[in-house]
Coordinates of C-alpha atoms in Angstrom, one line a residue:
X1 CA 7.4 47.7 -17.4
X2 CA 4.4 45.9 -18.8
X3 CA 5.3 46.5 -22.5
X4 CA 8.6 44.5 -22.5
X5 CA 6.9 41.7 -20.6
X6 CA 4.2 41.4 -23.3
X7 CA 6.8 41.6 -26.0
X8 CA 8.8 38.7 -24.4
X9 CA 5.6 36.6 -24.0
X10 CA 4.8 37.1 -27.7
X11 CA 8.0 35.4 -28.7
X12 CA 6.8 32.3 -27.0
X13 CA 3.6 32.1 -28.9
X14 CA 2.5 31.1 -32.4
X15 CA -1.0 31.6 -33.5
X16 CA -3.3 30.6 -36.4
X17 CA -5.6 33.6 -35.8
X18 CA -8.6 34.4 -33.8
X19 CA -10.7 31.3 -34.4
X20 CA -14.1 31.0 -35.9
X21 CA -16.2 34.2 -36.2
X22 CA -19.0 34.2 -33.6
X23 CA -17.4 31.3 -31.6
X24 CA -17.6 31.8 -27.8
X25 CA -14.2 32.6 -26.3
X26 CA -12.2 29.8 -24.8
X27 CA -11.2 29.7 -21.2
X28 CA -7.8 31.3 -20.6
X29 CA -6.1 28.0 -20.0
X30 CA -8.2 25.0 -21.1
X31 CA -11.5 24.0 -22.5
X32 CA -10.9 20.3 -21.8
X33 CA -8.5 18.2 -19.7
X34 CA -5.7 16.0 -21.2
X35 CA -7.7 12.9 -20.3
X36 CA -11.1 14.0 -21.7
X37 CA -11.1 14.0 -25.5
X38 CA -12.6 11.1 -27.5
X39 CA -13.6 10.4 -31.0
X40 CA -16.9 12.1 -30.4
X41 CA -15.0 15.4 -30.0
X42 CA -13.8 15.4 -33.6
X43 CA -13.4 18.1 -35.1
X44 CA -13.8 20.6 -32.3
X45 CA -11.4 23.5 -31.6
X46 CA -10.0 22.9 -28.1
X47 CA -7.5 24.4 -25.7
X48 CA -5.4 22.3 -23.3
X49 CA -2.8 23.1 -20.7
X50 CA -0.3 20.8 -19.0
X51 CA 3.2 19.5 -18.7
X52 CA 5.2 18.3 -21.6
X53 CA 5.6 14.6 -20.9
X54 CA 7.6 13.7 -23.9
X55 CA 8.7 15.2 -27.3
X56 CA 9.3 13.1 -30.4
X57 CA 10.7 14.3 -33.6
X58 CA 9.7 12.1 -36.6
X59 CA 11.6 13.8 -39.4
X60 CA 10.2 17.3 -39.0
X61 CA 6.8 16.1 -37.7
X62 CA 6.7 16.8 -33.9
X63 CA 4.7 14.9 -31.4
X64 CA 4.2 16.3 -27.9
X65 CA 2.6 14.1 -25.2
X66 CA 0.8 16.7 -23.0
X67 CA 0.1 15.6 -19.4
X68 CA -2.1 16.8 -16.6
X69 CA -3.8 15.3 -13.6
X70 CA -6.4 13.5 -15.7
X71 CA -4.3 11.9 -18.5
X72 CA -2.2 12.4 -21.6
X73 CA -3.2 13.8 -25.0
X74 CA -1.0 13.6 -28.1
X75 CA -0.3 17.0 -29.8
X76 CA 1.0 17.2 -33.4
X77 CA 2.8 20.0 -35.1
X78 CA 4.2 19.9 -38.7
X79 CA 6.2 22.6 -40.6
X80 CA 2.9 24.0 -42.0
X81 CA 1.5 24.6 -38.6
X82 CA 1.8 28.2 -37.3
X83 CA 2.7 26.6 -33.9
X84 CA 5.7 24.6 -35.3
X85 CA 8.4 27.2 -34.4
X86 CA 7.4 27.2 -30.7
X87 CA 6.9 23.4 -30.7
X88 CA 10.5 23.0 -31.8
X89 CA 11.7 24.7 -28.6
X90 CA 9.7 22.9 -25.9
X91 CA 11.3 20.4 -23.7
X92 CA 10.3 17.8 -21.1
X93 CA 8.4 19.2 -18.1
X94 CA 7.8 22.6 -19.6
X95 CA 4.2 23.8 -19.0
X96 CA 2.4 24.9 -22.1
X97 CA -1.0 25.9 -23.4
X98 CA -2.1 24.4 -26.7
X99 CA -4.9 25.4 -29.0
X100 CA -5.8 23.1 -31.9
X101 CA -8.3 21.0 -33.7
X102 CA -9.2 17.4 -32.6
X103 CA -8.7 14.9 -35.3
X104 CA -8.6 11.1 -35.7
X105 CA -5.2 9.5 -35.5
X106 CA -3.9 8.0 -38.7
X107 CA -4.6 4.3 -39.2
X108 CA -2.0 2.2 -37.4
X109 CA -1.1 4.8 -34.8
X110 CA -4.0 4.3 -32.4
X111 CA -2.9 3.8 -28.8
X112 CA -5.4 1.4 -27.1
X113 CA -3.6 1.9 -23.7
X114 CA -4.6 5.5 -23.5
X115 CA -8.3 6.6 -23.1
X116 CA -7.4 9.4 -25.5
X117 CA -5.5 7.1 -27.8
X118 CA -8.0 7.4 -30.8
X119 CA -7.5 11.2 -31.3
X120 CA -4.8 13.8 -31.4
X121 CA -4.7 17.6 -31.4
X122 CA -3.3 19.4 -34.5
X123 CA -1.7 22.4 -32.9
X124 CA -2.6 25.9 -34.2
X125 CA -1.1 27.8 -31.2
X126 CA 1.3 27.0 -28.4
X127 CA 2.0 29.3 -25.5
X128 CA 4.9 28.5 -23.1
X129 CA 3.6 29.1 -19.6
X130 CA 6.7 28.0 -17.8
X131 CA 10.1 26.7 -18.9
X132 CA 12.0 24.1 -17.0
X133 CA 15.7 23.2 -16.8
X134 CA 16.7 19.7 -17.7
X135 CA 15.2 17.6 -14.9
X136 CA 17.6 15.7 -12.6
X137 CA 15.3 12.8 -12.3
X138 CA 13.2 11.8 -15.3
X139 CA 9.4 11.5 -15.1
X140 CA 8.7 9.7 -18.3
X141 CA 9.3 6.0 -18.2
X142 CA 9.6 5.9 -14.3
X143 CA 13.2 4.5 -14.2
X144 CA 14.6 3.5 -10.8
X145 CA 16.9 6.1 -9.2
X146 CA 18.3 6.6 -5.7
X147 CA 16.0 7.3 -2.8
X148 CA 17.9 10.4 -1.8
X149 CA 17.4 11.9 -5.2
X150 CA 13.7 11.0 -5.1
X151 CA 13.3 12.8 -1.8
X152 CA 15.4 15.8 -2.8
X153 CA 13.3 16.3 -6.0
X154 CA 10.0 15.1 -4.5
X155 CA 7.9 17.4 -6.6
X156 CA 9.2 15.6 -9.7
X157 CA 8.9 12.2 -8.1
X158 CA 5.2 12.8 -7.4
X159 CA 4.6 13.5 -11.1
X160 CA 5.4 9.8 -11.9
X161 CA 2.3 7.9 -12.9
X162 CA 2.7 5.1 -10.3
X163 CA 3.0 7.5 -7.3
X164 CA 0.3 9.8 -8.7
X165 CA -2.0 6.8 -8.9
X166 CA -1.1 5.6 -5.4
X167 CA -2.0 9.0 -3.9
X168 CA -5.3 9.1 -5.8
X169 CA -6.0 5.5 -4.7
X170 CA -5.5 6.5 -1.1
X171 CA -7.9 9.4 -1.7
X172 CA -10.5 7.1 -3.1
X173 CA -10.1 4.6 -0.2
X174 CA -10.5 7.3 2.4
X175 CA -13.6 8.6 0.6
X176 CA -15.0 5.1 0.5
X177 CA -14.4 4.5 4.2
X178 CA -16.0 7.8 5.1
X179 CA -19.1 7.1 2.9
X180 CA -19.6 3.7 4.4
X181 CA -19.1 4.8 8.0
X182 CA -21.7 7.6 7.5
X183 CA -24.1 5.1 5.9
X184 CA -23.6 2.9 9.0
X185 CA -24.8 5.8 11.2
X186 CA -21.4 6.8 12.5
X187 CA -20.5 10.5 13.1
X188 CA -17.2 11.9 12.2
X189 CA -15.4 14.1 14.7
X190 CA -12.1 15.9 14.5
X191 CA -10.0 15.9 17.6
X192 CA -7.1 18.3 18.6
X193 CA -3.5 17.7 17.5
X194 CA -1.8 19.8 20.1
X195 CA -2.5 18.2 23.4
X196 CA -1.0 17.2 26.8
X197 CA 1.3 14.1 27.2
X198 CA -0.4 11.0 28.4
X199 CA 0.9 7.5 29.2
X200 CA 0.9 5.5 25.9
X201 CA 2.8 2.7 24.3
X202 CA 5.5 4.8 22.7
X203 CA 7.4 8.1 23.3
X204 CA 5.8 11.4 22.5
X205 CA 6.7 14.0 19.9
X206 CA 6.9 17.4 21.8
X207 CA 6.2 20.9 20.5
X208 CA 7.6 23.8 22.6
X209 CA 5.1 26.5 23.6
X210 CA 6.0 30.1 22.6
X211 CA 3.6 31.5 25.1
X212 CA 4.6 29.3 28.0
X213 CA 8.4 29.0 27.9
X214 CA 9.8 25.7 29.2
X215 CA 6.4 23.9 28.6
X216 CA 5.5 21.6 25.7
X217 CA 2.6 20.3 23.8
X218 CA 2.6 16.6 22.8
X219 CA 1.3 15.3 19.5
X220 CA -1.3 12.6 20.1
X221 CA -0.2 9.0 19.8
X222 CA -4.0 8.3 19.3
X223 CA -7.1 10.4 20.0
X224 CA -7.8 8.3 23.1
X225 CA -8.7 11.0 25.7
X226 CA -10.7 13.1 23.2
X227 CA -12.8 10.3 21.8
X228 CA -13.5 9.2 25.4
X229 CA -14.8 12.7 26.1
X230 CA -17.0 12.4 23.0
X231 CA -18.4 9.1 24.1
X232 CA -19.0 10.1 27.7
X233 CA -20.8 13.2 26.4
X234 CA -23.3 10.8 24.7
X235 CA -22.6 11.1 21.0
X236 CA -23.1 7.3 20.6
X237 CA -21.1 6.5 17.5
X238 CA -17.8 8.1 16.7
X239 CA -15.2 7.6 13.9
X240 CA -12.2 9.5 12.6
X241 CA -9.5 9.0 10.1
X242 CA -7.1 9.8 12.9
X243 CA -3.4 10.9 12.5
X244 CA -1.2 9.3 15.1
X245 CA 2.2 10.5 16.1
X246 CA 4.6 8.0 17.8
X247 CA 8.3 8.3 18.3
X248 CA 9.0 4.6 17.6
X249 CA 10.9 2.4 15.1
X250 CA 9.3 1.4 11.8
X251 CA 7.2 -1.8 11.7
X252 CA 6.2 -4.1 8.9
X253 CA 2.6 -2.7 9.0
X254 CA 3.2 0.8 10.3
X255 CA 5.3 3.8 9.1
X256 CA 7.6 5.5 11.6
X257 CA 6.7 8.8 13.2
X258 CA 3.2 9.2 11.9
X259 CA 0.4 7.1 10.4
X260 CA -3.4 7.2 10.0
X261 CA -5.9 4.8 11.4
X262 CA -9.7 4.3 11.3
X263 CA -10.6 5.1 14.9
X264 CA -14.0 3.9 16.0
X265 CA -16.1 4.0 19.2
X266 CA -19.6 2.7 19.9
X267 CA -21.9 2.9 22.9
X268 CA -24.1 0.2 24.5
X269 CA -22.9 -2.6 22.2
X270 CA -21.7 -6.2 22.4
X271 CA -18.8 -7.7 20.6
X272 CA -21.1 -9.1 17.9
X273 CA -22.6 -5.6 17.4
X274 CA -19.1 -4.2 16.7
X275 CA -18.4 -7.0 14.2
X276 CA -21.8 -6.4 12.5
X277 CA -21.1 -2.7 12.1
X278 CA -17.5 -2.8 11.0
X279 CA -17.3 -5.9 8.9
X280 CA -19.5 -4.6 6.1
X281 CA -17.4 -1.5 5.9
X282 CA -14.1 -3.4 5.7
X283 CA -15.6 -6.0 3.3
X284 CA -17.1 -3.3 1.1
X285 CA -13.8 -1.3 0.9
X286 CA -11.7 -4.4 0.1
X287 CA -14.2 -5.6 -2.5
X288 CA -14.4 -2.2 -4.1
X289 CA -10.6 -2.0 -4.6
X290 CA -9.7 -5.7 -5.0
X291 CA -9.7 -5.5 -8.8
X292 CA -11.9 -8.5 -9.2
X293 CA -10.3 -10.7 -6.5
X294 CA -12.7 -12.5 -4.2
X295 CA -13.2 -11.3 -0.6
X296 CA -14.4 -13.7 2.0
X297 CA -17.7 -13.0 3.6
X298 CA -18.3 -13.3 6.5
X299 CA -14.7 -12.9 7.7
X300 CA -13.5 -16.1 9.5
X301 CA -13.4 -15.7 13.2
X302 CA -10.6 -17.6 14.9
X303 CA -10.6 -18.0 18.7
X304 CA -7.4 -16.8 20.3
X305 CA -6.4 -20.2 21.6
X306 CA -6.9 -21.8 18.2
X307 CA -4.9 -19.0 16.4
X308 CA -2.0 -19.4 18.8
X309 CA -2.1 -23.2 18.5
X310 CA -2.2 -23.2 14.7
X311 CA -0.2 -20.2 13.7
X312 CA 1.7 -19.0 16.7
X313 CA 0.2 -15.5 16.3
X314 CA -3.1 -13.8 17.2
X315 CA -3.0 -12.0 13.8
X316 CA -2.1 -14.8 11.4
X317 CA -1.6 -14.3 7.6
X318 CA -3.9 -16.9 6.3
X319 CA -2.2 -16.9 2.9
X320 CA 0.5 -19.0 4.5
X321 CA -0.8 -22.6 4.3
X322 CA 1.4 -23.9 7.1
X323 CA -0.4 -24.8 10.3
X324 CA 1.2 -26.1 13.5
X325 CA -0.1 -29.1 15.4
X326 CA 0.1 -30.1 19.0
X327 CA 2.1 -33.3 19.0
X328 CA 2.7 -33.4 22.8
X329 CA 1.0 -36.8 23.3
X330 CA 3.3 -38.5 20.8
X331 CA 6.3 -37.6 23.0
X332 CA 4.8 -38.2 26.4
X333 CA 6.7 -41.3 27.9
X334 CA 8.6 -41.7 24.6
X335 CA 12.2 -42.6 24.0
X336 CA 13.1 -39.0 23.2
X337 CA 13.9 -38.2 26.8
X338 CA 14.5 -34.5 26.4
X339 CA 10.9 -33.8 25.5
X340 CA 9.4 -36.6 27.5
X341 CA 11.1 -35.4 30.7
X342 CA 10.0 -31.8 30.2
X343 CA 6.4 -32.9 29.6
X344 CA 6.4 -35.0 32.8
X345 CA 7.8 -32.1 34.9
X346 CA 5.5 -29.3 33.6
X347 CA 1.9 -29.9 32.5
X348 CA 2.0 -26.6 30.6
X349 CA 4.7 -27.8 28.2
X350 CA 3.5 -28.4 24.7
X351 CA 5.4 -29.8 21.7
X352 CA 4.4 -28.1 18.4
X353 CA 5.0 -29.7 15.0
X354 CA 5.6 -27.3 12.1
X355 CA 5.4 -28.9 8.6
X356 CA 8.2 -27.7 6.2
X357 CA 7.2 -28.7 2.7
X358 CA 10.2 -28.9 0.4
X359 CA 12.7 -28.5 3.2
X360 CA 13.9 -32.0 3.2
X361 CA 17.6 -31.4 3.9
X362 CA 19.8 -31.3 6.9
X363 CA 21.1 -27.8 5.9
X364 CA 17.6 -26.4 5.9
X365 CA 16.9 -27.8 9.4
X366 CA 20.3 -26.4 10.7
X367 CA 19.3 -23.0 9.4
X368 CA 16.0 -23.1 11.1
X369 CA 17.6 -24.2 14.3
X370 CA 20.0 -21.2 14.2
X371 CA 17.1 -18.9 13.5
X372 CA 15.2 -20.3 16.5
X373 CA 18.2 -19.8 18.8
X374 CA 18.5 -16.3 17.5
X375 CA 14.9 -15.7 18.6
X376 CA 15.8 -16.8 22.1
X377 CA 14.6 -20.4 21.9
X378 CA 16.7 -23.5 22.9
X379 CA 16.4 -24.8 19.4
X380 CA 14.4 -26.9 17.0
X381 CA 14.3 -30.7 16.7
X382 CA 13.2 -32.3 13.4
X383 CA 11.9 -35.5 11.9
X384 CA 12.1 -36.6 8.2
X385 CA 9.3 -38.7 6.9
X386 CA 10.6 -40.2 3.7
X387 CA 8.9 -42.3 1.0
X388 CA 10.0 -46.0 0.6
X389 CA 11.9 -45.1 -2.6
X390 CA 14.3 -42.7 -0.7
X391 CA 17.3 -44.5 0.8
X392 CA 15.6 -47.9 0.9
X393 CA 13.6 -47.1 4.1
X394 CA 10.4 -48.8 5.1
X395 CA 7.2 -46.9 4.2
X396 CA 6.7 -43.8 6.4
X397 CA 9.8 -44.5 8.4
X398 CA 10.9 -41.5 10.5
X399 CA 14.5 -40.4 10.1
X400 CA 16.8 -38.1 12.0
X401 CA 17.8 -38.0 15.7
X402 CA 14.3 -37.5 17.0
X403 CA 12.8 -40.3 14.8
X404 CA 15.4 -42.8 15.9
X405 CA 14.9 -42.1 19.6
X406 CA 11.1 -41.8 19.5
X407 CA 10.6 -45.5 19.3
X408 CA 9.2 -47.7 16.5
X409 CA 5.6 -47.7 17.9
X410 CA 5.4 -43.9 17.8
X411 CA 7.4 -43.0 14.7
X412 CA 5.2 -44.0 11.7
X413 CA 3.7 -41.0 10.0
X414 CA 0.2 -42.3 10.5
X415 CA 0.5 -41.5 14.3
X416 CA 1.0 -37.8 13.4
X417 CA -2.4 -37.0 12.0
X418 CA -2.4 -35.7 8.4
X419 CA 1.4 -35.1 8.4
X420 CA 2.9 -34.0 5.1
X421 CA 5.7 -36.0 3.4
X422 CA 8.3 -33.5 4.6
X423 CA 10.4 -32.7 7.6
X424 CA 8.7 -31.6 10.7
X425 CA 10.3 -29.1 13.0
X426 CA 9.5 -29.6 16.6
X427 CA 9.7 -27.2 19.4
X428 CA 8.8 -27.5 23.1
X429 CA 7.4 -24.5 24.8
X430 CA 5.0 -23.7 27.6
X431 CA 1.8 -22.5 26.0
X432 CA 1.9 -19.2 27.8
X433 CA 5.2 -18.3 26.2
X434 CA 3.6 -17.6 22.8

């Protein structure tokens, strides 16, 4: 049976011969990767293996872009090449082995976007290692196509440059975190995946036990119990890139089902010790992968009360320039009886002003009011501060139902410190409702 197989393989090969006399034999599949060759490699005889990324026929001159994990190299075959007959048969995503000579690309054909863009391989032999049917989702060019197709043909989707780079970026980030944590004298421990259920914030994923019918293992929502065992045992500093399994809906910052987190524990430390240990790790990782963007150091520390007062959240996105202000005193005893009455009845009530630059229209304020009601709030009131050229009003005159009822002594913009020339959306809430 071996003889027909060898005969069949020979039909998929074209060779220029055995190479230079005395030359050391090449590796079975490659002497270089597809992202390795440069001008300094001219005029070596090389061997590459990879996927056919694209084939171009320029009037009998064939160009094959050969791709592997490391990059792309251009392969050339002309009618005088002994590899030309096989080169004519190859199609996208076939896996081939190419032998050839490194040469400089002709003037005007250099590709500065590729690390290998100064050279090409003149093919002397091509072996087809694996044929492929016409692919249902293209790899070259990375066009958009439906999500169900991407998942069905995931092995093709993962060949796309963007996804490939994303996966490798994750690998580099994880490696950077590990290196920095080890440098900070932390010890990495792996904790079990199959465990017992424990009260957590979400529902467990359960795995039935074959050896104990009717009983189940639970996948850990976090390595909480195991890392506590490690700390109680006296290992002092623990970390893990921990897989977490939670049967919960997707969140804006968390994938559904499973995700990974940097899990950290320290012994005999204060809050400042934790900041001092972790901030250099986070700063270093972000700076390493920020592509030249600046990373603040030290990280700003915002007290909880200040964060709630300014942003309405204890994890604000500081890229958003909008900050709330407590304008309760402007409404205490004012002519706007709804707010004034609530302030008098409950000392915990606060009125927060939210600037809305560029939102100077009644339609915008109505939309925001509907949104607030959809979030379970009674609603939003608003004040327009218009310039003297708008509608003939006096300078800094407040407009809208709140402005008219607030009273002339309270309505000028100057009494709302540093207010922007825009509508202000006002809401009254007890502080502890945030």
